[in-house]
Every structure is written in structure tokens, then in C-alpha cells.
mmCIF file of C-alpha atoms in Angstrom:
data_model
loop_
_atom_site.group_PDB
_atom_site.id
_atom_site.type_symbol
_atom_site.label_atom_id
_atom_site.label_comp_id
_atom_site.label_asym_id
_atom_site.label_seq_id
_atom_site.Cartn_x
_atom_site.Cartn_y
_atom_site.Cartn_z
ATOM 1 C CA UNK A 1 -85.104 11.929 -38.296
ATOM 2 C CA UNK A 2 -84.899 7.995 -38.014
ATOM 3 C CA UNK A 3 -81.965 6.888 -40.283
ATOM 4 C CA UNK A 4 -83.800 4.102 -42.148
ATOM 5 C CA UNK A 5 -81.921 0.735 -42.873
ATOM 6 C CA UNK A 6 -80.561 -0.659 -45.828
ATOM 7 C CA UNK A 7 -80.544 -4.406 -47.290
ATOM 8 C CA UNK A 8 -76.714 -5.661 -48.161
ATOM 9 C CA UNK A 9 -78.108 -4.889 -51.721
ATOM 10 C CA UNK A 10 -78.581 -1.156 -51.731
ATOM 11 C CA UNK A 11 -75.382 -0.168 -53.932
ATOM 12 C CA UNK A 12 -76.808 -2.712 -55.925
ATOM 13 C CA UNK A 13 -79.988 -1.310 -56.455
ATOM 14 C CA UNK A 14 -78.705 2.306 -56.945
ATOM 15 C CA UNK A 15 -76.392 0.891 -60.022
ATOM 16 C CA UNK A 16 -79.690 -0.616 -61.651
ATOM 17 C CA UNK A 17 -81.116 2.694 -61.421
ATOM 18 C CA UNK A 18 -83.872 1.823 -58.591
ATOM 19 C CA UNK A 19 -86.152 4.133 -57.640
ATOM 20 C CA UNK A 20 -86.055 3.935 -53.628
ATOM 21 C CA UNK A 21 -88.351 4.523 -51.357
ATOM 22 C CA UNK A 22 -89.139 4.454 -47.049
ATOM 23 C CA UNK A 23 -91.170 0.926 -46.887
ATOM 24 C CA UNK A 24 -91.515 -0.338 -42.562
ATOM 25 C CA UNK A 25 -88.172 1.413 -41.791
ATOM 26 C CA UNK A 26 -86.478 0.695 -44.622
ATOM 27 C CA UNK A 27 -85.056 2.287 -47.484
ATOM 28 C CA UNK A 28 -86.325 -0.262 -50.667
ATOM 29 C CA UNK A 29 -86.283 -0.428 -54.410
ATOM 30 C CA UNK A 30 -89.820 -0.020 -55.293
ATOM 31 C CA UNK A 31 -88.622 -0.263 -59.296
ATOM 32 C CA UNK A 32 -86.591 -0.340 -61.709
ATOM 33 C CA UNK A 33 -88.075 -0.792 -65.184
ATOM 34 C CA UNK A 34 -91.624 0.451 -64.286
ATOM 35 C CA UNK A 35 -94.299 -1.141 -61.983
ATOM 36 C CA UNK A 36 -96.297 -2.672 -65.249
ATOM 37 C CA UNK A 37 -93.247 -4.291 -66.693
ATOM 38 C CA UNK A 38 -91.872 -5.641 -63.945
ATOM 39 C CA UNK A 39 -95.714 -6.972 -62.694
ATOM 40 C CA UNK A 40 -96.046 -8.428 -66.252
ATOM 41 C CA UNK A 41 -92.472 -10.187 -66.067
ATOM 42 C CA UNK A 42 -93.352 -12.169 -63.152
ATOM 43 C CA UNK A 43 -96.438 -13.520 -64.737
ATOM 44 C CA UNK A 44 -95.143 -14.067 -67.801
ATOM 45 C CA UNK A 45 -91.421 -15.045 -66.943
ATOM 46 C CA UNK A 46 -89.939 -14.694 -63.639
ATOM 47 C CA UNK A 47 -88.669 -11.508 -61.510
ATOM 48 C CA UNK A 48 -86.127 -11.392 -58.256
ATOM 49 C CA UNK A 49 -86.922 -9.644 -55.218
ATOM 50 C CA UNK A 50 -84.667 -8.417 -52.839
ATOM 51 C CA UNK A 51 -87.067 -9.189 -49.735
ATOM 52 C CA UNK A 52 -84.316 -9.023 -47.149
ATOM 53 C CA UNK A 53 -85.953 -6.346 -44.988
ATOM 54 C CA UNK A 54 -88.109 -9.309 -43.817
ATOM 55 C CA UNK A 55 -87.762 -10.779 -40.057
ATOM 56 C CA UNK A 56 -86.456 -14.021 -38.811
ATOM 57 C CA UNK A 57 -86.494 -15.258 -35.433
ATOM 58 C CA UNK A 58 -84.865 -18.656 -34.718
ATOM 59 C CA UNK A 59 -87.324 -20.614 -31.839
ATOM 60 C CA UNK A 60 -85.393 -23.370 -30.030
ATOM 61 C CA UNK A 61 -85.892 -25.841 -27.017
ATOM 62 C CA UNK A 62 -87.045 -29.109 -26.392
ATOM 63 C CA UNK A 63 -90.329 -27.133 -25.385
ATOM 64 C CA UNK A 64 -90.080 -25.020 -29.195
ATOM 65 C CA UNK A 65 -93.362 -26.749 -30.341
ATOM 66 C CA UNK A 66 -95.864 -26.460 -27.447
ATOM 67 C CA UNK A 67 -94.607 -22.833 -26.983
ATOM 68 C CA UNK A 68 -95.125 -22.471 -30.975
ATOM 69 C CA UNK A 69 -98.956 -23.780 -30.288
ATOM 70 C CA UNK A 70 -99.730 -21.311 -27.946
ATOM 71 C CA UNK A 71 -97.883 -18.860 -30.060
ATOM 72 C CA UNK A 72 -99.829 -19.242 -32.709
ATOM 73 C CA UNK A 73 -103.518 -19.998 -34.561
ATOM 74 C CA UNK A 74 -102.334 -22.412 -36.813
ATOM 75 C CA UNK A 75 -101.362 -26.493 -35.420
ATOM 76 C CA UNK A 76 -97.625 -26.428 -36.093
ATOM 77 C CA UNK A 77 -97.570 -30.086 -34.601
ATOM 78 C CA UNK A 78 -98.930 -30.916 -38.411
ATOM 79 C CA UNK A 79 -96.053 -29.222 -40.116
ATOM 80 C CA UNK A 80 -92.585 -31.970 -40.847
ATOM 81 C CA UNK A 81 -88.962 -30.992 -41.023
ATOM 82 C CA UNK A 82 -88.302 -29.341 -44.083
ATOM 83 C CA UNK A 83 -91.943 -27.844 -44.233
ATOM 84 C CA UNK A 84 -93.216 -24.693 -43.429
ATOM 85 C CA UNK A 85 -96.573 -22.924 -42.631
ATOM 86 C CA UNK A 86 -98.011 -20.035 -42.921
ATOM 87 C CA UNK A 87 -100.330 -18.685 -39.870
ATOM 88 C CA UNK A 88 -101.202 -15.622 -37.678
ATOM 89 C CA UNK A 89 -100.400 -14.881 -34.327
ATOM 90 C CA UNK A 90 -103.197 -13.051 -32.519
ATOM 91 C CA UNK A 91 -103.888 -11.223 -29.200
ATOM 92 C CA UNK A 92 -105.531 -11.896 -26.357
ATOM 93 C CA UNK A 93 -108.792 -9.888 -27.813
ATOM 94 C CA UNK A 94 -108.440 -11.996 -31.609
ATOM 95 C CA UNK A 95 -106.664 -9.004 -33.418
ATOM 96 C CA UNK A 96 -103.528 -9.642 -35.630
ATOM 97 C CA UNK A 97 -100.131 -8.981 -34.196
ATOM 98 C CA UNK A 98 -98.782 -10.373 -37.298
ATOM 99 C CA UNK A 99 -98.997 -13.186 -40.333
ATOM 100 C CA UNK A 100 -96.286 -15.246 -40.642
ATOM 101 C CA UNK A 101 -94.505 -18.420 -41.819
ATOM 102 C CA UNK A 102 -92.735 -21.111 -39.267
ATOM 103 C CA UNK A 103 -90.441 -23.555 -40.954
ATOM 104 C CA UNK A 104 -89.628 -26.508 -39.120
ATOM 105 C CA UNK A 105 -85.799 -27.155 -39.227
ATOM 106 C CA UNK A 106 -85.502 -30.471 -36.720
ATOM 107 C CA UNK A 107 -84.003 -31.195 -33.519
ATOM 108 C CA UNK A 108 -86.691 -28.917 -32.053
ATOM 109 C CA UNK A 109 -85.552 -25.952 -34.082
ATOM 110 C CA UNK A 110 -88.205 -22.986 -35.627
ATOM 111 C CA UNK A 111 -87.808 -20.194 -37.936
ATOM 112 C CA UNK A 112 -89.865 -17.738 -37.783
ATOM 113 C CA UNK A 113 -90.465 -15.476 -40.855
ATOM 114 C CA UNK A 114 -92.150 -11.828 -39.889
ATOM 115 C CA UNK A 115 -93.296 -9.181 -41.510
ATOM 116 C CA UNK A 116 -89.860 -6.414 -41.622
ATOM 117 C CA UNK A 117 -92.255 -2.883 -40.169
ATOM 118 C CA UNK A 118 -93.081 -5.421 -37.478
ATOM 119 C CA UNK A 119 -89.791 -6.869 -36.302
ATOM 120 C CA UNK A 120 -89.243 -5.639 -32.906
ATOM 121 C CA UNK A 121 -92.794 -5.599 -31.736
ATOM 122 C CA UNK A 122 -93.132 -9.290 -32.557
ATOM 123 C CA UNK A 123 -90.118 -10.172 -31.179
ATOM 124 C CA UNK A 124 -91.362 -8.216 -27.712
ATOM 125 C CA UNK A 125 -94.581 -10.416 -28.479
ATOM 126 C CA UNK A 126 -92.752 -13.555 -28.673
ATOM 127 C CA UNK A 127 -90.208 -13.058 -25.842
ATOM 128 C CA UNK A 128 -92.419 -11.998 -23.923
ATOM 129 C CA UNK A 129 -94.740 -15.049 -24.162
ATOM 130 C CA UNK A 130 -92.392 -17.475 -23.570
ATOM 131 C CA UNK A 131 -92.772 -20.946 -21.531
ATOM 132 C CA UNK A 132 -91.171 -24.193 -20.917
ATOM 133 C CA UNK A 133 -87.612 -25.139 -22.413
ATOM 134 C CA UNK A 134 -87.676 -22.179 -25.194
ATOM 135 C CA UNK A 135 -86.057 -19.828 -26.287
ATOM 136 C CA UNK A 136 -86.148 -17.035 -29.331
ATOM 137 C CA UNK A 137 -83.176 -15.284 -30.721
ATOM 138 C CA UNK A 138 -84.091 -12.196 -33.730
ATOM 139 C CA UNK A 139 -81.294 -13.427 -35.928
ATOM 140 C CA UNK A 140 -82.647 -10.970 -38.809
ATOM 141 C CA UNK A 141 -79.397 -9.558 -39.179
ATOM 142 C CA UNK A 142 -77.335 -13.057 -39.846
ATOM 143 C CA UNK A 143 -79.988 -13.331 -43.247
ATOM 144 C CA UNK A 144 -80.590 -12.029 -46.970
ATOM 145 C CA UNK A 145 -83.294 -13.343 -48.645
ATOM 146 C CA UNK A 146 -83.954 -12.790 -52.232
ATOM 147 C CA UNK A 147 -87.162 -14.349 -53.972
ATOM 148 C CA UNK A 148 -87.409 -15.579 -57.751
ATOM 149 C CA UNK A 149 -90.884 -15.295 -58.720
ATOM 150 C CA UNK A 150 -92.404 -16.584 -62.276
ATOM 151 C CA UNK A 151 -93.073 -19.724 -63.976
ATOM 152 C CA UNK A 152 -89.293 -19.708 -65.312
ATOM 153 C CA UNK A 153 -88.231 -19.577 -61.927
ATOM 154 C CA UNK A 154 -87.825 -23.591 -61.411
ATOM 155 C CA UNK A 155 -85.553 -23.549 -64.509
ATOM 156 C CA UNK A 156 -83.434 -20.642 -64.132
ATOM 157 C CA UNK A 157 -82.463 -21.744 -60.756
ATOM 158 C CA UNK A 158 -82.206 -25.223 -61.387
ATOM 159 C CA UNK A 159 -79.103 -24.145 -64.161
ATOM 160 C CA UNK A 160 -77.458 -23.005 -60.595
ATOM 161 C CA UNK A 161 -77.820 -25.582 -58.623
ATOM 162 C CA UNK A 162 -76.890 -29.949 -58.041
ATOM 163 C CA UNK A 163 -79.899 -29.772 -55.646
ATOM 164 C CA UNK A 164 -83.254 -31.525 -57.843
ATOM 165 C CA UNK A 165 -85.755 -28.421 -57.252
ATOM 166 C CA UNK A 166 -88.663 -30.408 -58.431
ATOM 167 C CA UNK A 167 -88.245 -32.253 -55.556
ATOM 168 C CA UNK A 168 -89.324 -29.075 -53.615
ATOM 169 C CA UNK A 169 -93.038 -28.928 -52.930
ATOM 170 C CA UNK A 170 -95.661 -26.317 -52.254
ATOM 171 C CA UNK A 171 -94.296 -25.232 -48.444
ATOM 172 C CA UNK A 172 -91.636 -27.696 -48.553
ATOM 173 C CA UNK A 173 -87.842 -25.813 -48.260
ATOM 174 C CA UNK A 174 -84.431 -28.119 -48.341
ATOM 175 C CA UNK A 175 -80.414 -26.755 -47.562
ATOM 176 C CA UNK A 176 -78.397 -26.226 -50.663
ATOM 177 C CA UNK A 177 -76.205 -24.309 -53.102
ATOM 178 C CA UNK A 178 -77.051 -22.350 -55.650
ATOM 179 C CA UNK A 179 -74.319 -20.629 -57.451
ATOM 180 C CA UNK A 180 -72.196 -21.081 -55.015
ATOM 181 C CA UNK A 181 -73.757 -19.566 -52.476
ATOM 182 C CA UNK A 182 -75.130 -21.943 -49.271
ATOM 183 C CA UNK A 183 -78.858 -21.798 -49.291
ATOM 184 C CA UNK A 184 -82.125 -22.550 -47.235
ATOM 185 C CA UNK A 185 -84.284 -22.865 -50.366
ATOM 186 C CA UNK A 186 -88.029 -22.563 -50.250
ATOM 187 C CA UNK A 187 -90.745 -22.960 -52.807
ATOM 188 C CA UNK A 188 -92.364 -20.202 -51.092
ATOM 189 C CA UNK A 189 -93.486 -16.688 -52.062
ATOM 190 C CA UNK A 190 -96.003 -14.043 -52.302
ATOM 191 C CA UNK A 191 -96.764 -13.118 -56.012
ATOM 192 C CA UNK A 192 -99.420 -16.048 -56.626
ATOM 193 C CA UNK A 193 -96.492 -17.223 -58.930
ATOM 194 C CA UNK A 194 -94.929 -20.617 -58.667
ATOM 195 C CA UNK A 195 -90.993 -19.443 -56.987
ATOM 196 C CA UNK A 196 -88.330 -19.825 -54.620
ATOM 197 C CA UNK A 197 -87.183 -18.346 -51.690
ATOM 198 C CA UNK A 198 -83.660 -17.844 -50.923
ATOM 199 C CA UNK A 199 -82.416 -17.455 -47.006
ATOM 200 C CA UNK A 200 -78.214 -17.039 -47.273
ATOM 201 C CA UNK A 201 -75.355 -14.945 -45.422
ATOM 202 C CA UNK A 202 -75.834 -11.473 -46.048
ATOM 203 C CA UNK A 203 -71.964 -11.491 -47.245
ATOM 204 C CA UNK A 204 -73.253 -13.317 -50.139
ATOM 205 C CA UNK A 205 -76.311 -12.343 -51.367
ATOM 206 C CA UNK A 206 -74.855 -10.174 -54.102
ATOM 207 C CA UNK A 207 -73.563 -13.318 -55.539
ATOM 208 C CA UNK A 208 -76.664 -14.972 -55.284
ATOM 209 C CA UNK A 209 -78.223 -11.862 -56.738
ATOM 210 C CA UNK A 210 -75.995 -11.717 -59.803
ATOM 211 C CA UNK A 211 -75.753 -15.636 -60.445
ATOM 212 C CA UNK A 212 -79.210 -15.451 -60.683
ATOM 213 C CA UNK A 213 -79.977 -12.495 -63.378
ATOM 214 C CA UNK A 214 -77.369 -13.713 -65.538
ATOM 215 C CA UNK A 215 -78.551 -17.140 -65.538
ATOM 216 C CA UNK A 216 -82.021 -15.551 -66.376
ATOM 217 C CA UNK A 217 -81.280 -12.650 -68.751
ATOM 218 C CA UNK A 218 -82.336 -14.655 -71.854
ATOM 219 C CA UNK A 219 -85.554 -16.277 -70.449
ATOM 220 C CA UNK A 220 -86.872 -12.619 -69.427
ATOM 221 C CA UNK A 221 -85.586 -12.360 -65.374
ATOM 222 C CA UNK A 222 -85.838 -9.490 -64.037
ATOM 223 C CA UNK A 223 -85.115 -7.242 -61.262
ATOM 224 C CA UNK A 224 -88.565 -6.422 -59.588
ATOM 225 C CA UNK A 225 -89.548 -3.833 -56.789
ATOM 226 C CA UNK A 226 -91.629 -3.697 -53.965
ATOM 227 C CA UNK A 227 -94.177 -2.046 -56.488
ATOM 228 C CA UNK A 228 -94.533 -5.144 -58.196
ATOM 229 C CA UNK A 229 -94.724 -7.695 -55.570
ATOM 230 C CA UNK A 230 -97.152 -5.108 -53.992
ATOM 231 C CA UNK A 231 -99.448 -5.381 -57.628
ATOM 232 C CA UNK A 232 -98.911 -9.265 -57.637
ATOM 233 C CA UNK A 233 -99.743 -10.153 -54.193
ATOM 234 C CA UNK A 234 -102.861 -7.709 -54.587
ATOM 235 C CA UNK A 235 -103.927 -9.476 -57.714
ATOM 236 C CA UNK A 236 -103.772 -12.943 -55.565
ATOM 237 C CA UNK A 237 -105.348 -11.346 -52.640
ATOM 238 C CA UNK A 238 -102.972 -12.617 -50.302
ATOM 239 C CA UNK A 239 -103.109 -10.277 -47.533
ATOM 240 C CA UNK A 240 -100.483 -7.385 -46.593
ATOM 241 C CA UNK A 241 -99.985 -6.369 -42.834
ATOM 242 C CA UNK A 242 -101.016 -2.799 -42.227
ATOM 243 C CA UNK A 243 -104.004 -3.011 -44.942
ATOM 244 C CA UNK A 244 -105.860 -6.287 -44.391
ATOM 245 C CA UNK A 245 -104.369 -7.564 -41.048
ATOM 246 C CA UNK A 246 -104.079 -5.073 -38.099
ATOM 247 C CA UNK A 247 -104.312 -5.597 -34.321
ATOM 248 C CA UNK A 248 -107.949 -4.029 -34.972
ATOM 249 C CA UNK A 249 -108.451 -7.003 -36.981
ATOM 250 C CA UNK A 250 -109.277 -10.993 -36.574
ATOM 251 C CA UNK A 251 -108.262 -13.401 -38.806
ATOM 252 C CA UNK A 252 -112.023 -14.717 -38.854
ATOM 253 C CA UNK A 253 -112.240 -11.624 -40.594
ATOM 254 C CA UNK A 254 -109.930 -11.690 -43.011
ATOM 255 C CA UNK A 255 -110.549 -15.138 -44.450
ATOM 256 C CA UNK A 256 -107.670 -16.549 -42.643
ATOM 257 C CA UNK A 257 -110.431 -18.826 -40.717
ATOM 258 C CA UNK A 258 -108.309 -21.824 -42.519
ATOM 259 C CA UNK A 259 -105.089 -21.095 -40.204
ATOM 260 C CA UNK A 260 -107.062 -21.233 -37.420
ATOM 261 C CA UNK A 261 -107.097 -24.454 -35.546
ATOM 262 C CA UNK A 262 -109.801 -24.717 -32.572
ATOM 263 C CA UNK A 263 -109.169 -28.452 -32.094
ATOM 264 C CA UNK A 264 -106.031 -27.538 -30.729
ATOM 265 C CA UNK A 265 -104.737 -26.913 -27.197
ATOM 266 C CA UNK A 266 -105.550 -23.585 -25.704
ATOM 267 C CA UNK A 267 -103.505 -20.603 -27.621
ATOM 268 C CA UNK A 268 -103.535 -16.701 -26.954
ATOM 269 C CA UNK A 269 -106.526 -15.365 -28.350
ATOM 270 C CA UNK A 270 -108.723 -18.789 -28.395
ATOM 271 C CA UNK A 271 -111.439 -17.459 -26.567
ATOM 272 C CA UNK A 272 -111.875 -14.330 -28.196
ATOM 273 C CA UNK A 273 -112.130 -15.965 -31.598
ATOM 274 C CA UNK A 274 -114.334 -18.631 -30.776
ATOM 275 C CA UNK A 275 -117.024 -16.149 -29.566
ATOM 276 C CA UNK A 276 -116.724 -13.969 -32.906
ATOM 277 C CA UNK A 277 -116.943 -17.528 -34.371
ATOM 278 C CA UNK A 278 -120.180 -17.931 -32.663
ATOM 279 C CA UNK A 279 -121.240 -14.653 -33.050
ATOM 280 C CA UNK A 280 -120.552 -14.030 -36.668
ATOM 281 C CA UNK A 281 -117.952 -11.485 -38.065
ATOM 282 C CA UNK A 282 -118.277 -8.110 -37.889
ATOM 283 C CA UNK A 283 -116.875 -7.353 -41.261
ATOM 284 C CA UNK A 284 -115.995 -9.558 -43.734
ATOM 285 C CA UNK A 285 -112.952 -9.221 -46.353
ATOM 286 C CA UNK A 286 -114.421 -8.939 -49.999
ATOM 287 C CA UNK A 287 -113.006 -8.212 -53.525
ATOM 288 C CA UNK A 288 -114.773 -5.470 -55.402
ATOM 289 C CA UNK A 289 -114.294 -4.618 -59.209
ATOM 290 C CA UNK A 290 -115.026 -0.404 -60.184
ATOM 291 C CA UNK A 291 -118.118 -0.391 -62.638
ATOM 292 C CA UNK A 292 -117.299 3.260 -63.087
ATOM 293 C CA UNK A 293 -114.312 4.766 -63.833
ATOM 294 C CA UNK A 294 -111.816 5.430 -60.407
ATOM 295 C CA UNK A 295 -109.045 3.697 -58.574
ATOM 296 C CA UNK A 296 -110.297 2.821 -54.765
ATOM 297 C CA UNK A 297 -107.138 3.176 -52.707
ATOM 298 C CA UNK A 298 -106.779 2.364 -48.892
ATOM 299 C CA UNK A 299 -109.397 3.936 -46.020
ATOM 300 C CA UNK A 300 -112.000 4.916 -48.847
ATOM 301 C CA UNK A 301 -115.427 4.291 -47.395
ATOM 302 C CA UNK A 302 -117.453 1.754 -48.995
ATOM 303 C CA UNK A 303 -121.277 2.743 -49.030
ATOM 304 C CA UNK A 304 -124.726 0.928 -50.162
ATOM 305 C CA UNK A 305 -127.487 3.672 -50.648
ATOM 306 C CA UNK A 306 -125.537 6.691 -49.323
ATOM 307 C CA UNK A 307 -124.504 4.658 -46.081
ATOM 308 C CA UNK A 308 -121.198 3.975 -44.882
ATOM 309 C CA UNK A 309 -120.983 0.007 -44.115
ATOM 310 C CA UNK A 310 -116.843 -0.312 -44.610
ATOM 311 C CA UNK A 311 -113.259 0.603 -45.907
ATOM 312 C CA UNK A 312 -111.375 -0.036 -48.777
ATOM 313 C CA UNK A 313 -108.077 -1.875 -47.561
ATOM 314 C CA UNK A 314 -106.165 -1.979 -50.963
ATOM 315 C CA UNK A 315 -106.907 -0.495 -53.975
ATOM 316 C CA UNK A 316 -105.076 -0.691 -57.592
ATOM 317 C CA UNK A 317 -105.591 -1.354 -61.191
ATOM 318 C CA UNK A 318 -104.599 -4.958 -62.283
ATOM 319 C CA UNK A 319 -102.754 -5.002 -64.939
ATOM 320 C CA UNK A 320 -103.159 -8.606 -65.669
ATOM 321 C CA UNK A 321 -107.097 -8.299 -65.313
ATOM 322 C CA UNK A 322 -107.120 -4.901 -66.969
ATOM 323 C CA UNK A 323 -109.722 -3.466 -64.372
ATOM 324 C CA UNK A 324 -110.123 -1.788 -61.169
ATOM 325 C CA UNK A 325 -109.831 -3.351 -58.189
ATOM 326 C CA UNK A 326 -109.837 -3.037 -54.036
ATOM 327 C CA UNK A 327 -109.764 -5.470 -51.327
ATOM 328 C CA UNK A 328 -112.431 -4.092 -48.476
ATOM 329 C CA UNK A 329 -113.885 -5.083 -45.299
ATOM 330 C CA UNK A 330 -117.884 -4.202 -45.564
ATOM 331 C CA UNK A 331 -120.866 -6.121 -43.387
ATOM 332 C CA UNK A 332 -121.654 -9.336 -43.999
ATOM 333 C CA UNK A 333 -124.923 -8.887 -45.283
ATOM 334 C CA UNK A 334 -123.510 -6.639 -48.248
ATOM 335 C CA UNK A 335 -120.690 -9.357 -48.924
ATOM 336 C CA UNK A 336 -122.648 -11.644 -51.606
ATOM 337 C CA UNK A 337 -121.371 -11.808 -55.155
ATOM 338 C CA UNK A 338 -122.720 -9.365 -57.734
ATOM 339 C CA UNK A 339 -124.064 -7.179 -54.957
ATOM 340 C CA UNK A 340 -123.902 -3.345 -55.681
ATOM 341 C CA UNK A 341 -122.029 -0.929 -53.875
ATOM 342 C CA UNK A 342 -120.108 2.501 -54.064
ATOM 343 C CA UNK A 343 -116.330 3.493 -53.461
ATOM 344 C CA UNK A 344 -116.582 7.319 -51.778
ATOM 345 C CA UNK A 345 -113.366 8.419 -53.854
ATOM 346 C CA UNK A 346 -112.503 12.583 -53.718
ATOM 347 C CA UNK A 347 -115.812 12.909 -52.615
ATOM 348 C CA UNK A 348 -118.185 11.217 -54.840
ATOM 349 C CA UNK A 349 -119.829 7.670 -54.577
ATOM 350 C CA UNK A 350 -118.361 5.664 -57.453
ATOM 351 C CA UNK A 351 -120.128 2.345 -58.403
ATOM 352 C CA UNK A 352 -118.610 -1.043 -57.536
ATOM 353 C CA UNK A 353 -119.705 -4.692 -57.160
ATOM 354 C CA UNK A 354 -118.657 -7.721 -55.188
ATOM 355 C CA UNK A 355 -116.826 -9.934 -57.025
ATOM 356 C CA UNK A 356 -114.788 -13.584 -56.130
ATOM 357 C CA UNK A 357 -111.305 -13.460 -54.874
ATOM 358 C CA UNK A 358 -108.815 -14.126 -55.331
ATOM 359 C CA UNK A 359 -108.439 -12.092 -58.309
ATOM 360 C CA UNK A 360 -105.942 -13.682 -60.187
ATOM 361 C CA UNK A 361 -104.968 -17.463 -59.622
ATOM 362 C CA UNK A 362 -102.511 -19.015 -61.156
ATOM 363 C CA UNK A 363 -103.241 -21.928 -63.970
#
């Protein structure tokens, strides 16, 4: 049996009474409180993940950037120091080997921010791609990262730190301290929430971890679990690797069309995404609400008139929507709005319909 790893947090999470579970190698809290409540906390107040399973990879060399554009879909020539973007990095053949966010730290200097079940092959991916004057280092062990998620997020921290958050934009990240703790601080996060995320010395993170709850515990902070931020992100439809990304996958596909940059110098996978581009999709990524009673989870077929014509790629009920809901790749002439379909769950064809995503947005 693979001994799975454990965040510099796990005694912490077994004194809150976390439920833990195996998540991409890992041993994680997936709650504490209960899914709902800590799903509702976030959108109504603000909850902390521990999300220090995730990957970082430092890129460096006066040739970082041009390797980074062949890396990668997106045109990181467009992000500044102290920015950061989010993007996919494909295959020769289009599919996903994994969405991701670079931050641009100066003096020709990358961070890379993976998904944690994908760590080592992405770092084989990236090594093993490299040109020019560059160089990549996995430095996923020298980093916690903890995320505060809600619209109380901005002021809780902000009682912890000298450093003007609300200078912080959308994808903007600055160095600083917050309780004491040094910080790479990003207004970044995966909830659909307004939030920060927190990069510090894993030596420290309980700190951070503590500081942070106890600045919070009387504007409703709260610890939240991979359940949650699972339920949140869902709600948001942002996507989750494994469900709506795969190497079976483009990001055409997927939606992701926006992160992909053909104006830009050749990158690995080019070709094979302009032809789908030409081509047309094979499946497209819709939202679908149940019309009958039934919860579509993952790898259900989708059906129109007793025919298969996709898969279900993420199923739950939203708790802030109060329906049924599933994220699921059908063909694109069954992708319009309003247009009837079924959800094959335990054996029966339960109603659905196309509806917009992203589900839940904030404001």
C-alpha cells in the first residue's frame, strides 16, 4: 500500500475533528462541520483551506519566458511582475496535461502552480520540454499554502497584516506578512468567492492557520474541507482536473478557448488545436439542471431519445441554488439552452435540460 502524504497541518486537522480522506495521494480534511455549512460559510462569510497538497515548480533563466510560451496555451509575455495567469498546458495531440496558474516573480523568475495528483507527471512534462537558458526546480516541498475564501476574507486578513490588501487585484499577488508569518499573497482562488491565497514556509503555516481563525471567529471564519471547495468550485463551474480536463480532453472543449492564444509563437499542441478549431469540437462542456428528481454524478451517460451523445463530468446538488446539477460534455448540436435531455442514473433515463454556466457567479 502507497503511504499517502500529509500537509504540515494534519495534527491540526485531526484536533478539529476532520474527517480525512485519500484525495491525489494525499491524506486531506474533506470536513469538519459538514459539507453544507462549511459551503454556506464561504458564501456568506469566509472559510480557510488548507490547499497545501498543491504543486509548485519555480521556472528560471534568462530564456524562462520563451520556454513558458511553448510551455503553455496561454501568452505569458502579457502577464507583469506581481501578476499571475491561469492557463493549460496541452500535448502534442491538444489533450490536457494539466490547468494551471504561472505567477510572474521578476528577474526572469516563474512559479508554477499545479494541480497536487499531478505533480510528478508535470514536472516530467516540464523537464522534459525544456530549451534555451531554463531551468525548473519542483520546490513543492519548501511551500504551505492556505486559502481564505468569502467576502469577509479582505477584512479578516487585512486585521493581520501592514500590507494595503485592496491594493491587490483580481490575479495580482504582492510579498508580505500576515501575522507574522512572511507571505506571497494572492487574490487568487477557486470558490467563485472574492479571497486570498497564502504561499509561506511550511514551518509556519500553523501560525498562519491559527492567526487567521482567531482573527475571524466573530465574523463567521471557518475551517473548510476539500468537500466544500469541491461544492463551491462546482457551483462556479471552474473546472477540476480528472473530471472536466483530462489528457483525453482539449481545452477547445472545455471552454478554456479564452487561454488559448493562436497569435502567439508556435507552442506544443498548436497544430492539433487549430484543426479542432477548424473542425469544430467534438463535445462541448455544458451545465445541465435535473427536471426530475436524481443527483447526476461523474461518467453517467447523457442521452436525447434513448441515445447516448455524452458523460456527466460532475454532478452535485447546489446548495446555494437549491437544485440539481452536473457539468457534462454532450455534442454540440444538443448543447443549446433549454434543450431536453436525460441523465442514465442506476439505470433509468432521468430528465434534464441545458442550462447557462456558470452556475453561481458572484455579485
Amino acid at each position: 500500500m502507497v503511504e499517502l502524504k500529509r500537509t504540515p497541518l494534519y495534527q491540526v486537522h485531526k484536533e478539529l475533528g476532520a474527517k480525512l480522506v485519500e484525495f491525489g495521494g494525499w491524506e486531506m480534511p474533506v470536513q469538519y462541520q459538514g459539507i453544507l455549512k462549511e459551503h454556506q460559510a464561504v458564501r456568506e462569510a469566509a472559510g480557510l483551506f488548507d490547499v497545501s497538497h498543491m504543486g509548485e515548480f519555480l521556472v528560471a533563466g534568462e530564456d524562462a519566458l520563451n520556454f513558458l510560451q511553448q510551455l503553455v496555451t496561454n501568452d505569458v509575455s502579457k502577464i507583469g511582475i506581481g501578476k499571475v495567469m491561469y492557463t493549460t498546458m496541452v500535448k502534442e495531440d491538444g489533450g490536457v496535461v494539466d490547468d494551471l496558474l504561472i505567477y510572474n516573480l521578476g528577474l526572469h523568475r516563474y512559479l508554477m502552480v499545479v494541480n497536487a495528483g499531478n505533480i510528478t507527471k508535470d514536472f516530467n512534462w516540464v523537464k522534459q520540454n525544456l530549451v534555451g537558458d531554463a531551468d525548473v526546480a519542483d520546490k513543492s516541498d519548501e511551500f504551505a499554502l492556505l486559502a481564505l475564501q468569502g467576502p469577509v476574507a479582505e477584512k479578516v486578513l487585512q486585521t493581520l497584516t501592514p500590507l494595503q490588501l485592496n491594493t491587490i487585484g483580481p490575479f495580482q499577488f504582492a510579498m508580505g506578512v500576515i501575522g507574522g508569518v512572511a507571505c506571497l499573497i494572492s487574490r487568487t482562488g477557486y470558490t467563485g468567492e472574492d479571497g486570498f491565497e497564502m504561499y509561506c514556509h511550511p514551518d509556519e503555516v500553523e501560525h498562519l492557520w491559527r492567526a487567521i481563525l482567531e482573527a475571524g471567529k466573530n465574523d463567521g471564519v471557518v475551517p473548510a474541507g476539500l468537500g466544500a471547495r469541491d461544492t463551491l468550485r462546482f457551483e462556479a463551474a471552474l473546472p477540476l482536473y480528472g473530471h472536466e480536463l483530462t489528457d483525453q480532453i482539449n481545452p477547445l472543449m472545455a471552454g478554456l478557448s479564452w487561454t488559448v492564444k493562436f497569435d502567439k509563437e508556435d507552442f506544443i499542441g498548436k497544430e492539433a488545436l487549430l484543426k479542432v478549431k477548424e473542425q469544430g469540437v467534438s463535445y462541448k462542456l455544458v451545465g445541465l439542471e435535473m427536471i426530475e428528481r436524481g443527483i447526476a454524478r461523474a461518467e453517467y451517460p447523457v442521452q436525447k431519445d434513448g441515445h447516448g451523445i455524452g458523460w456527466v463530468t460532475s454532478g452535485s446538488f447546489s446548495p446555494t441554488l437549491n437544485a440539481n446539477l452536473a457539468l457534462a460534455y454532450v455534442r454540440p448540436e444538443y448543447a443549446a439552452l433549454e434543450t431536453e435531455l436525460a441523465v442514465v442514473i442506476r439505470g433509468k433515463a432521468v430528465k434534464a435540460k441545458v442550462i447557462k454556466k456558470p452556475f453561481y457567479k458572484k455579485g
